[in-house]
CSV table of C-alpha atoms in Angstrom, one decimal:
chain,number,residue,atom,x,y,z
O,42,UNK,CA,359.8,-2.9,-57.3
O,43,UNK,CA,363.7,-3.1,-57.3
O,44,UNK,CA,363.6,0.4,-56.0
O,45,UNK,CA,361.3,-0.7,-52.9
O,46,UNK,CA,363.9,-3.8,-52.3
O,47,UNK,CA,366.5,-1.4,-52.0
O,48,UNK,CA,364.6,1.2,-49.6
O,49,UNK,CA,363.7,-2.1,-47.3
O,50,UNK,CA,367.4,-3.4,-47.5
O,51,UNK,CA,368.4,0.1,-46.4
O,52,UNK,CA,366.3,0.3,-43.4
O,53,UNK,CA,366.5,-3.4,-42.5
O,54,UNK,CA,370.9,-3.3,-42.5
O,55,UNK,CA,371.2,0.6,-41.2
O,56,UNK,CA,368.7,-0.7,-37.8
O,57,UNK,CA,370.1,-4.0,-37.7
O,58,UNK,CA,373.7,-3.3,-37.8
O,59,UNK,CA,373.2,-0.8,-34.9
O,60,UNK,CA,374.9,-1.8,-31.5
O,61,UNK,CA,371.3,-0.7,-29.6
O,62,UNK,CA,369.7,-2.9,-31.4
O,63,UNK,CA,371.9,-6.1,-30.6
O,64,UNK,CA,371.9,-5.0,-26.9
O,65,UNK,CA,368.7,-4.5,-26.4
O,66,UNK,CA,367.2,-7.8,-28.7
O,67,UNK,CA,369.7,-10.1,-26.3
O,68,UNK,CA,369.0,-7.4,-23.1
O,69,UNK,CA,365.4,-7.5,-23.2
O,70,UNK,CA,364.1,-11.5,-22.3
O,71,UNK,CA,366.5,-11.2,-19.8
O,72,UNK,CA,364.9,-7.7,-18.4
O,73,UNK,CA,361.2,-9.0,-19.1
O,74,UNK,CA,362.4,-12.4,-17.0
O,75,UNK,CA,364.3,-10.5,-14.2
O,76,UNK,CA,361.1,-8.0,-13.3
O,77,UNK,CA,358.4,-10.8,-13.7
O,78,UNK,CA,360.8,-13.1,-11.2
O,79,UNK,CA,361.0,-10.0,-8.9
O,80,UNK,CA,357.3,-9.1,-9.0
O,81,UNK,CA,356.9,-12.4,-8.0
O,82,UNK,CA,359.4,-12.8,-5.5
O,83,UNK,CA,358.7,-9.8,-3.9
O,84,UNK,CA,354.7,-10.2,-4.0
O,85,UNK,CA,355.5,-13.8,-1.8
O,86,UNK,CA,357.9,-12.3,0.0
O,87,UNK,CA,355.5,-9.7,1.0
O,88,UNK,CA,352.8,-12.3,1.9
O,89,UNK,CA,355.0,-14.6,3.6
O,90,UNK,CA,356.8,-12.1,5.9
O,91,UNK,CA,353.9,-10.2,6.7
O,92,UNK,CA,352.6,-10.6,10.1
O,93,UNK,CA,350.7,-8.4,12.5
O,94,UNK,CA,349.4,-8.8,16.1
O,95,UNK,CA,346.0,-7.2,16.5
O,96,UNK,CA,344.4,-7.2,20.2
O,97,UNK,CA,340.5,-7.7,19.9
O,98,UNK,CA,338.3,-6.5,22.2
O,99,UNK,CA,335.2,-8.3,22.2
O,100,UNK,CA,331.9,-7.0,23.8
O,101,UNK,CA,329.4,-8.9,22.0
O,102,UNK,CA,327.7,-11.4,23.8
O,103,UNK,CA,326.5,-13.1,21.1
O,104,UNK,CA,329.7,-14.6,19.6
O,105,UNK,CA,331.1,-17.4,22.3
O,106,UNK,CA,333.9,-18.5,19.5
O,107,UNK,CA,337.4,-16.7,19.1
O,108,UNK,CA,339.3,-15.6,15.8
O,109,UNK,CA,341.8,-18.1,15.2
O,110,UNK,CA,345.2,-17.1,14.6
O,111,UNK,CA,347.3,-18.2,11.4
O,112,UNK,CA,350.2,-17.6,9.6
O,113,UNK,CA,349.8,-13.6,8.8
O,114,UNK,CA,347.6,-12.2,12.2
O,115,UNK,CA,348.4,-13.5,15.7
O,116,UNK,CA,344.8,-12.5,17.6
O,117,UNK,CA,345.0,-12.1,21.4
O,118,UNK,CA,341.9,-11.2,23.3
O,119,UNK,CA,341.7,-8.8,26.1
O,120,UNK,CA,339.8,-8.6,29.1
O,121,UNK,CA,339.8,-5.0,29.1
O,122,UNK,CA,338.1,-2.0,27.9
O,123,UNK,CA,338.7,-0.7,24.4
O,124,UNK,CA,340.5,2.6,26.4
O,125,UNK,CA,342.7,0.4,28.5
O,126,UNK,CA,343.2,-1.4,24.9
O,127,UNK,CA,344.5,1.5,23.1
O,128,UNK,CA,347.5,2.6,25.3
O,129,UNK,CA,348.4,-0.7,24.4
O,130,UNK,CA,349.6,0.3,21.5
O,131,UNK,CA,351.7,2.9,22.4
O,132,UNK,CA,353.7,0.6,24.1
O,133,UNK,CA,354.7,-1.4,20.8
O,134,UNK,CA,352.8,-4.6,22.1
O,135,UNK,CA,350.2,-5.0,19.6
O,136,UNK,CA,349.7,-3.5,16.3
O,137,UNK,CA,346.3,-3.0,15.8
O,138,UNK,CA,343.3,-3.1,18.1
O,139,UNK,CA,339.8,-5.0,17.1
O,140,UNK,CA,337.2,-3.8,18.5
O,141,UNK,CA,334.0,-6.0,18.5
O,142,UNK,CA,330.7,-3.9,20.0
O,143,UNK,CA,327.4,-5.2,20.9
O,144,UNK,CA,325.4,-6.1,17.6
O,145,UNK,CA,322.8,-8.4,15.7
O,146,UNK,CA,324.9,-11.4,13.8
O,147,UNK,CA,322.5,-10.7,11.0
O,148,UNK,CA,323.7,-7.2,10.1
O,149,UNK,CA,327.0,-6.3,11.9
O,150,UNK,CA,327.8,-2.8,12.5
O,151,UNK,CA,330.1,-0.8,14.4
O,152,UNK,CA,333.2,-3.1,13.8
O,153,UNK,CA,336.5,-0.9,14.2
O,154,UNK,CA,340.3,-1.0,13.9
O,155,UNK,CA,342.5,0.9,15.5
O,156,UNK,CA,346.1,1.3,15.4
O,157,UNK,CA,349.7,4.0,15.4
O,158,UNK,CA,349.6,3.4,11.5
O,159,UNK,CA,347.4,2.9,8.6
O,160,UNK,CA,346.2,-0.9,8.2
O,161,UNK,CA,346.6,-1.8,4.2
O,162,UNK,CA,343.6,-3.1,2.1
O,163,UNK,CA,344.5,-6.6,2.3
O,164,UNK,CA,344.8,-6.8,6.1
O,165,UNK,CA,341.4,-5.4,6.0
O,166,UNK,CA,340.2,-7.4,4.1
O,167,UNK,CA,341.8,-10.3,5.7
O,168,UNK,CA,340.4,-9.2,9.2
O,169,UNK,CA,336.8,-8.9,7.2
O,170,UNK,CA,337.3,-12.4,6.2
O,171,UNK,CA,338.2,-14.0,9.5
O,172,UNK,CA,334.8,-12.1,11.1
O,173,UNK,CA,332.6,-13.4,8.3
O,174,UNK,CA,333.6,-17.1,9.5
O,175,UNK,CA,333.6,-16.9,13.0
O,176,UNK,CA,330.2,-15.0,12.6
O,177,UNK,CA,328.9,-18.1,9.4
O,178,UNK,CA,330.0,-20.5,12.8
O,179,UNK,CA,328.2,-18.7,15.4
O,180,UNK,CA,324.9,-19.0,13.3
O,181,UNK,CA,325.8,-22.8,12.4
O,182,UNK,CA,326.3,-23.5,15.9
O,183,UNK,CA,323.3,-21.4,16.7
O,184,UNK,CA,321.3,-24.1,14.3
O,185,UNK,CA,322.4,-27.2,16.8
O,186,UNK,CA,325.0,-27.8,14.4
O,187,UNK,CA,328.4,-29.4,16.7
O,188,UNK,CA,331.9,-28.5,16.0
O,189,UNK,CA,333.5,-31.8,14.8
O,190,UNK,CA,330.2,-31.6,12.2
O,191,UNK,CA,331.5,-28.1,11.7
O,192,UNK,CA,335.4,-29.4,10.6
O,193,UNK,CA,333.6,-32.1,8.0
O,194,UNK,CA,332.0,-29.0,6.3
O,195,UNK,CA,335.7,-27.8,5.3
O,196,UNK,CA,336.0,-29.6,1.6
O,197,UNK,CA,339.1,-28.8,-0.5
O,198,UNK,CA,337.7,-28.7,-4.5
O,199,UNK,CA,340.2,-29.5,-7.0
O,200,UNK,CA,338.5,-29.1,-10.4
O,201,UNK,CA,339.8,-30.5,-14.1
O,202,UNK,CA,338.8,-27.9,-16.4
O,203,UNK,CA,338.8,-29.9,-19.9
O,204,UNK,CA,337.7,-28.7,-23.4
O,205,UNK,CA,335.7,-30.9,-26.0
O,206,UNK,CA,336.5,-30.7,-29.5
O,207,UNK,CA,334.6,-30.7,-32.9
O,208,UNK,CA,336.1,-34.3,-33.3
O,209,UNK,CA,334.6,-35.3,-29.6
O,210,UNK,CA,338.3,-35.3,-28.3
O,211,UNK,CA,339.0,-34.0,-25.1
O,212,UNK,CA,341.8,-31.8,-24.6
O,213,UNK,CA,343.5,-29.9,-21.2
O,214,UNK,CA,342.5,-26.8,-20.4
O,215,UNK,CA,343.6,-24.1,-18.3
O,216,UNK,CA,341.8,-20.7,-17.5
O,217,UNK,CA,344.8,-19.5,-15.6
O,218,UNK,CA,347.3,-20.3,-18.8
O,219,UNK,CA,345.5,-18.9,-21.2
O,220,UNK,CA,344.9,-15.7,-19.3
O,221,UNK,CA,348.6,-15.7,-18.6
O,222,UNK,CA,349.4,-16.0,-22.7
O,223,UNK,CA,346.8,-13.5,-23.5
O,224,UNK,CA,347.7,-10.9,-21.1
O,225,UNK,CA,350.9,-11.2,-22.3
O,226,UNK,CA,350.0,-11.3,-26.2
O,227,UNK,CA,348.2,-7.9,-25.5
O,228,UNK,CA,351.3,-6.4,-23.9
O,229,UNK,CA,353.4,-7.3,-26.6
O,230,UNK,CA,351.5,-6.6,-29.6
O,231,UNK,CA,350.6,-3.0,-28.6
O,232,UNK,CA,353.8,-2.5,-27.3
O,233,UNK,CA,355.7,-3.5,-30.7
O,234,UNK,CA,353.1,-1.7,-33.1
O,235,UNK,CA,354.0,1.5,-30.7
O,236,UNK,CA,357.3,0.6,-30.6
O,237,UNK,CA,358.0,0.4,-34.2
O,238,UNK,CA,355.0,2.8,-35.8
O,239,UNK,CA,356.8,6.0,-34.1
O,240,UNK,CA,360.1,4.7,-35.3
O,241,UNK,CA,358.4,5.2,-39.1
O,242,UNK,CA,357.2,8.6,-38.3
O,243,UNK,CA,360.6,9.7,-36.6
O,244,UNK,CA,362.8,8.4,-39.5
O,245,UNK,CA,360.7,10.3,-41.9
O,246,UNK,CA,360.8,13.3,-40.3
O,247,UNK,CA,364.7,13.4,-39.7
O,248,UNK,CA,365.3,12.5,-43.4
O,249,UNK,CA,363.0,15.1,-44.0
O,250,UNK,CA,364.6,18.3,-41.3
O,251,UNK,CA,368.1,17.1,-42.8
O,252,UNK,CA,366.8,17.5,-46.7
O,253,UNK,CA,367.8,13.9,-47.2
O,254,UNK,CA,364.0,13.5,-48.9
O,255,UNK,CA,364.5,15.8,-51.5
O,256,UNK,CA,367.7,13.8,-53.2
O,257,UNK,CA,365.8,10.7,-52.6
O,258,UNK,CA,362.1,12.1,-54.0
O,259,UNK,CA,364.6,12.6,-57.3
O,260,UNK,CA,365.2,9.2,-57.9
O,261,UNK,CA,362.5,7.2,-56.5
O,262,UNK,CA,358.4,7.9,-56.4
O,263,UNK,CA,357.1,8.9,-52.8
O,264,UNK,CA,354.9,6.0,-52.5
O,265,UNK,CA,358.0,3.9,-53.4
O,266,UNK,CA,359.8,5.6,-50.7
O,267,UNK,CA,357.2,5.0,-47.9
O,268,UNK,CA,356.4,1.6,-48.4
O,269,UNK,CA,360.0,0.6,-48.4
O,270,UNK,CA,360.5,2.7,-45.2
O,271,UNK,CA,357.3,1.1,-43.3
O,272,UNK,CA,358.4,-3.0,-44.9
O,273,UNK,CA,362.4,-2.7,-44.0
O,274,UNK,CA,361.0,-1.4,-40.4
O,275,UNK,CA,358.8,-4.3,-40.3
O,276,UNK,CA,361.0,-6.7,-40.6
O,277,UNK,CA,363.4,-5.4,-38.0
O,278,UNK,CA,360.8,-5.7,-35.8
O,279,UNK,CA,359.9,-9.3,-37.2
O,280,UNK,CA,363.4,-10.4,-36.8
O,281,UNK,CA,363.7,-8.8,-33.3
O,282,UNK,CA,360.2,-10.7,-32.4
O,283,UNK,CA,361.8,-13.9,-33.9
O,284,UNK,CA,365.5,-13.8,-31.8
O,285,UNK,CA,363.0,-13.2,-28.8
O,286,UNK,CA,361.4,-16.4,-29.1
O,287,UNK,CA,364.6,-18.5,-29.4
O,288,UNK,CA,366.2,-16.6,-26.4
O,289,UNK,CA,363.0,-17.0,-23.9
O,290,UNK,CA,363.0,-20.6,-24.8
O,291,UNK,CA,366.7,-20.9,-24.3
O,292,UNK,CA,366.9,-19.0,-20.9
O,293,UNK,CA,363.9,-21.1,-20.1
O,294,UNK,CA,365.3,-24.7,-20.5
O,295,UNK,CA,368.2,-23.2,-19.3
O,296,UNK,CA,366.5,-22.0,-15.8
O,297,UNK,CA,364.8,-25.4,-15.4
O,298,UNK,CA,368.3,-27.2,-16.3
O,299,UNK,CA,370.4,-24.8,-13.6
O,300,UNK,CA,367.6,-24.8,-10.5
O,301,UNK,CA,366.2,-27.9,-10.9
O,302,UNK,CA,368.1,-30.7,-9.8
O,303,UNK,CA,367.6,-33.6,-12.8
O,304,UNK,CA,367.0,-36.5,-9.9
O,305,UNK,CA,364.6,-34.8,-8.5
O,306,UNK,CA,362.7,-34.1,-11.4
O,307,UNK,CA,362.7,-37.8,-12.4
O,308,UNK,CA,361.0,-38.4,-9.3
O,309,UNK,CA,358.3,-35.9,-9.8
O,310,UNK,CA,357.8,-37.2,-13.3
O,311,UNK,CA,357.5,-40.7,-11.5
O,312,UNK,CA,355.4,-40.1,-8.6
O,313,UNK,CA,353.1,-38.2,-11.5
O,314,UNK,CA,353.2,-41.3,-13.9
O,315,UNK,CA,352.3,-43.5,-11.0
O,316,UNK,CA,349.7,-41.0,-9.8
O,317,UNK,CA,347.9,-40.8,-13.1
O,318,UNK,CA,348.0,-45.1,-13.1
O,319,UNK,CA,346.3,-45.0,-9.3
O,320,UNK,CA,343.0,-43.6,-10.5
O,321,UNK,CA,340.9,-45.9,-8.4
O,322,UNK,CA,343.3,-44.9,-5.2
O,323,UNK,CA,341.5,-41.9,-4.2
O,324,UNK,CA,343.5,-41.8,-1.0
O,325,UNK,CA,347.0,-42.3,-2.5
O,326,UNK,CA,346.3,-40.1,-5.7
O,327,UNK,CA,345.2,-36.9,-3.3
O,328,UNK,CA,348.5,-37.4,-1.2
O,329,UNK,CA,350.5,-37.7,-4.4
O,330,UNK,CA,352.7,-34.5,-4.0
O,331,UNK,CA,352.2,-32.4,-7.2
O,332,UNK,CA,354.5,-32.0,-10.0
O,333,UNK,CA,355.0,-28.6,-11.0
O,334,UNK,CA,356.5,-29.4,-14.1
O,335,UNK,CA,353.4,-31.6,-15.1
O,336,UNK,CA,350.8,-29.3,-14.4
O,337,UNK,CA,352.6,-26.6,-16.8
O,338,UNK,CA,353.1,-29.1,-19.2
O,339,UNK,CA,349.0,-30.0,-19.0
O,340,UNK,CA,348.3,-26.5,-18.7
O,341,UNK,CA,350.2,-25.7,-22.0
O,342,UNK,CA,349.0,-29.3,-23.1
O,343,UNK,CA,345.7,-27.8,-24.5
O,344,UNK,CA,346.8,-24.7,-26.3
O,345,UNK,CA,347.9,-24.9,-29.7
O,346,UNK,CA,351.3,-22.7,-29.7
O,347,UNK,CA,352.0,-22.7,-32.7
O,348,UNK,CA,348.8,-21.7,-33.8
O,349,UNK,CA,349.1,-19.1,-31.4
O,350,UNK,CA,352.3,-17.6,-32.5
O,351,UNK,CA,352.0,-18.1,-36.2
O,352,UNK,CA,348.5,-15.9,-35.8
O,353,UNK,CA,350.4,-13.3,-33.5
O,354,UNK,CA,353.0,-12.6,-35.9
O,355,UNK,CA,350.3,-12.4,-39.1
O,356,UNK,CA,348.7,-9.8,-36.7
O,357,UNK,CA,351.7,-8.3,-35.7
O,358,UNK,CA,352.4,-7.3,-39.5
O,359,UNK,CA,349.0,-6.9,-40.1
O,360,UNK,CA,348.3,-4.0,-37.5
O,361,UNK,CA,352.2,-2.4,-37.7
O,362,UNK,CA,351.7,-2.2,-41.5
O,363,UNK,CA,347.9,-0.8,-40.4
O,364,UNK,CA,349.3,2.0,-38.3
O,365,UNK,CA,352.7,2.9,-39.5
O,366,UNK,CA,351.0,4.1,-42.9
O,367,UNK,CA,349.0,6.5,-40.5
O,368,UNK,CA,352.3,7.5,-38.5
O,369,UNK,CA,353.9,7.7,-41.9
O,370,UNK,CA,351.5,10.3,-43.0
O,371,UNK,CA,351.7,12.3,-39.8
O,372,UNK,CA,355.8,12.3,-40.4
O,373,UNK,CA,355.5,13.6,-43.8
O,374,UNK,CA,353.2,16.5,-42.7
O,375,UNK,CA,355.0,17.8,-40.0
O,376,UNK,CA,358.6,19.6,-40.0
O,377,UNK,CA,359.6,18.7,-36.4
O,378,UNK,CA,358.8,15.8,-34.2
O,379,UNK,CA,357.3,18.6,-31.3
O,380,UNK,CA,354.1,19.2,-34.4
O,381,UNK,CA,353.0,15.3,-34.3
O,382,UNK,CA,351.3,15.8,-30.8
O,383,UNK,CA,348.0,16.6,-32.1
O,384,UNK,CA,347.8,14.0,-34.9
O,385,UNK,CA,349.2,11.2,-33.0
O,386,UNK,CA,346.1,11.3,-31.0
O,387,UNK,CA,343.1,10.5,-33.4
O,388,UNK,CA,345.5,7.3,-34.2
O,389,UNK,CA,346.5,6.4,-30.9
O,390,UNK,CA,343.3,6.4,-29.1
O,391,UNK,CA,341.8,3.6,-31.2
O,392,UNK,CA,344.9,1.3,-30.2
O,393,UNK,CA,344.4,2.3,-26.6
O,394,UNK,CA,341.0,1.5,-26.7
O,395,UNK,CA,341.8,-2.1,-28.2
O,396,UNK,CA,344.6,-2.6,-25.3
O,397,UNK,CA,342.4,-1.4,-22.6
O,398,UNK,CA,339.4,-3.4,-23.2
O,399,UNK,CA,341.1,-6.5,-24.8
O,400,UNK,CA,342.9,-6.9,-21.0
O,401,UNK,CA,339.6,-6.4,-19.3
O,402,UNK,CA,336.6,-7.4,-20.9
O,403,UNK,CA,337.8,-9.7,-23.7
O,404,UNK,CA,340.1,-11.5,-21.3
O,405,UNK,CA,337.0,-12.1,-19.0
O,406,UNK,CA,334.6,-12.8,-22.0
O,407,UNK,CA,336.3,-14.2,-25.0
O,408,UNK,CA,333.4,-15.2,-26.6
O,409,UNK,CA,330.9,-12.4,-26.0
O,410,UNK,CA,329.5,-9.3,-28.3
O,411,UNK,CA,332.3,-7.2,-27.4
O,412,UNK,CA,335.3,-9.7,-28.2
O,413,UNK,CA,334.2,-10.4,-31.9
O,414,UNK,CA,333.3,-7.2,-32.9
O,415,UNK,CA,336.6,-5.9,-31.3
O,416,UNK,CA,338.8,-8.6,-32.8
O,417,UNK,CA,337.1,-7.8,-36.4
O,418,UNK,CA,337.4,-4.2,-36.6
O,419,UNK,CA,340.8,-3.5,-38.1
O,420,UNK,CA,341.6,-0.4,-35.7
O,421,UNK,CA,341.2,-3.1,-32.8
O,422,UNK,CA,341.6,-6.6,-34.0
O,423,UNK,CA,345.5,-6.7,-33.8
O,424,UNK,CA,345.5,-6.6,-30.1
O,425,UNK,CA,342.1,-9.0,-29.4
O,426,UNK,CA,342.4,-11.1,-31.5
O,427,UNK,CA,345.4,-12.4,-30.1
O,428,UNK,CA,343.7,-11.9,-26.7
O,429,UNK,CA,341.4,-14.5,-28.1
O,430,UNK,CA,343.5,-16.8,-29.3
O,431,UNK,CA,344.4,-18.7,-26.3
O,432,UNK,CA,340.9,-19.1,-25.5
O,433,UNK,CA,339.9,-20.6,-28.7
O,434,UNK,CA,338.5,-18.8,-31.8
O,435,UNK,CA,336.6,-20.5,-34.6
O,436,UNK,CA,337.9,-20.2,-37.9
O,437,UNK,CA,336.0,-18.6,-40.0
O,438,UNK,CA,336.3,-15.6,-37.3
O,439,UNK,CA,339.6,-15.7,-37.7
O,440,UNK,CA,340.0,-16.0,-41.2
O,441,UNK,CA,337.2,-12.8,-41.6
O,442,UNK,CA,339.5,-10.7,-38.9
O,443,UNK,CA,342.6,-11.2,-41.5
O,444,UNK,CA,340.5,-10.5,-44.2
O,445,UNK,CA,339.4,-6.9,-43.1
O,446,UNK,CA,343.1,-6.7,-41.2
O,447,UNK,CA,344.3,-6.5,-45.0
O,448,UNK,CA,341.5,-4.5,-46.5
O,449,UNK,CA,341.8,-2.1,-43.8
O,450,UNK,CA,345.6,-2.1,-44.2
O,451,UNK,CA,345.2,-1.5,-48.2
O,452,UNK,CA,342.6,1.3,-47.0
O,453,UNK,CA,345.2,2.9,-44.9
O,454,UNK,CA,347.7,2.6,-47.2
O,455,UNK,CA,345.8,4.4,-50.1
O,456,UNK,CA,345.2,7.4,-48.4
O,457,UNK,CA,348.3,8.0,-46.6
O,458,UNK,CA,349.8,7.5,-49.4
O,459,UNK,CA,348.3,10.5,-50.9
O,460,UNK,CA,349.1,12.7,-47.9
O,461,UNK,CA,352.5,11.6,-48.3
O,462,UNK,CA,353.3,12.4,-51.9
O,463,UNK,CA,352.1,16.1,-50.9
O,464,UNK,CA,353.6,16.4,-47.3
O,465,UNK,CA,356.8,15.0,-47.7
O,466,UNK,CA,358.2,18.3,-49.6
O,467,UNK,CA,355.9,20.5,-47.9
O,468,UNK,CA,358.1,23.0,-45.5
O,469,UNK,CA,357.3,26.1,-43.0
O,470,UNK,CA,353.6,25.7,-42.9
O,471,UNK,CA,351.9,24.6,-40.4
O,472,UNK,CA,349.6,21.7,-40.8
O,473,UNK,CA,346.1,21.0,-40.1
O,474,UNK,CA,343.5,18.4,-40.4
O,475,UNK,CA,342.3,20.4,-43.2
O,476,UNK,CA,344.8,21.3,-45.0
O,477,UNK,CA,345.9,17.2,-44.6
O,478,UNK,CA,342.3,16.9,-46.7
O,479,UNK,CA,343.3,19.3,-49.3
O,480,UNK,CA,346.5,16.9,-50.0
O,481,UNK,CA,344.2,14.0,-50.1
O,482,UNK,CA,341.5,15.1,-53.0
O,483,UNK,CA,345.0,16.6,-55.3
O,484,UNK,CA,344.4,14.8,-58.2
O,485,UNK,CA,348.8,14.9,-59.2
């Protein structure tokens, strides 16, 4: 065991004394925040400032409304034919032409948009949009029904989404939250057991090129040697996780402190407190102006953080330990890091499976089939269970996932293990999946 301890403290120091590492554990929240805050900023830049004038020609006798304009599409009818329309556009007047033909309100054809460049999917679909109401207010007016009875049909729906628990207590809820944390538990879990799996494989097979192994082989048993490789690793990765936690929450606080001014969030936590006392006010409660800060605070105000994080680092171990036994065995059978491509594979795809439907199908159905079986199977669980998480998972779920998280991980670590002792001073052959077998079943 002392032997072990020393292998970890080894690993641990040499990664965490390294000037990458320091850069890039006080670098990264600060890269992560910058391209979400551009993303963001550029995806509302890109829908505030677009804007686009479309000329419509409309033939069709049966629609005696017009396309209102808003923010993003200026309309402008023409009394023209579709022809006269288009050398319109040459001209740099308009940029796209509408063309409305002659057809049945109950199944519209022939509907066609012209223009010197490619219109994108969302103006399409924006231009799709603004036909479907003016044709849903054609056939209500068609019905008798009269345009100030029209306006009253516009309702805006602003729904509480609140979850009851065991104890009969209600608690806030947010669907949009907890997609937000799961989506970004996913990320980050298959990310780090990536990250830090390959970094076992590539440290074994440079100590093994350089001959390194052979001194160490002499001194310590090869088991010895890859658990302490695969722990110290762990940790750096744990501690890296850790410093990443303090530092979001620090630039976080510290972003609130810097761009929002503290008087004016003392009235928005005012105007909220009295907003929440006006209950019966249903005028003066609607024209309460929001508080941004609030409605985080009740989004976050239902999801048990800690909880959350305390079961994302158990999985984090969990699946790292899971997979870097397998990448461990793939380092030790290989003599250069050019052989590992057709191993890696059989180990990745399972982890690329888990990522790709934990972000689809689990993030839509948390609690169907799919999800449980996916957050119990140990190749899997790491990445849906945290998926889960946000969304609520009963305990004795969770408690079997970490159950066969660990008996998988013991599993894993048996028989690479045995690969290992034999691959680890195994030079100029190459490897296959059979002769990886033959190592197995030695019995010394």
């Amino acid at each position: 065991m002392n032997k072990i301890l020393l292998i970890i403290q080894r690993e641990y120091l040499s990664r965490v004394k390294k000037k990458s590492f320091i850069v890039m554990t006080f670098l990264t929240p600060l890269l992560i925040a910058g391209i979400y805050g551009l993303i963001g900023y550029f995806s509302y830049k890109g829908i505030a400032d677009s804007f686009d004038r479309i000329a419509v020609v409309n033939k069709n006798t049966a629609l005696d409304s017009k396309l209102s304009s808003n923010k993003n599409i200026a309309y402008t009818y023409l009394d023209e034919d579709l022809e006269q329309a288009k050398r319109e556009i040459s001209s740099g007047k308009f940029d796209y032409i509408l063309y409305l033909p002659e057809f049945n309100i109950d199944s519209p054809q022939g509907i066609e948009v012209f223009g010197s460049k490619q219109a994108g999917l969302s103006l399409s679909e924006r231009i799709s949009g603004d036909i479907e109401n003016l044709i849903r207010t054609q056939k209500l007016k068609n019905s008798g029904i009269s345009q100030t009875d029209l306006d009253k049909l516009k309702t805006d729906v602003s729904i509480s989404v609140k979850k009851i628990a065991k104890e009969g207590k209600e608690e806030e809820s947010s669907a949009g939250a907890s997609m937000f944390i799961a989506f970004t538990a996913g990320v980050l879990m298959f990310m780090f057991i990536m990250l830090y799996g390959v970094q076992v494989m590539r440290g074994i097979i440079e100590e093994k090129t350089s001959r390194i192994v052979e001194v160490m082989i002499s001194s310590v048993k090869p088991f010895q040697l890859m658990m302490g490789k695969i722990i110290g690793i762990a940790l750096v990765g744990l501690t890296q996780f850790m410093l990443w936690i303090v530092l979001t929450f620090a630039i976080s606080t510290a972003a609130v402190s810097i761009f929002i001014n503290k008087s004016d969030l003392k009235k928005m936590e005012q105007s909220s407190h009295i907003s929440t006392q006006m209950k019966k006010g249903a005028e003066i409660s609607t024209n309460t102006p929001s508080n941004p800060i609030t409605d985080i605070q009740k989004s976050l105000s239902g999801l048990n953080i800690p909880k959350i994080i305390g079961v994302f680092i158990f999985f984090f171990l969990g699946g790292y330990l899971f997979y870097s036994a397998l990448y461990a065995a793939i380092g030790s059978a290989v003599d250069s890091e050019t052989e590992t491509q057709q191993f890696m594979m059989p180990v990745m795809l399972p982890l690329l499976l888990g990522y790709a439907l934990s972000l689809s199908v689990v993030n839509n159905d948390p609690y169907g089939s799919t999800a449980f079986w996916l957050s119990i199977i140990p190749f899997t669980s790491p990445i849906a269970m945290v998926v889960r998480m946000p969304y609520g998972v009963e305990n004795w779920q969770l408690i079997l996932s970490m159950v066969t998280l660990i008996v998988g991980f013991i599993a894993t670590v048996w028989i690479a293990s045995r690969i290992y002792r034999v691959g680890i001073l195994m030079y100029g052959k190459k490897t296959t999946f059979k002769e990886m077998f033959k190592w197995f079943t030695y019995r010394n």
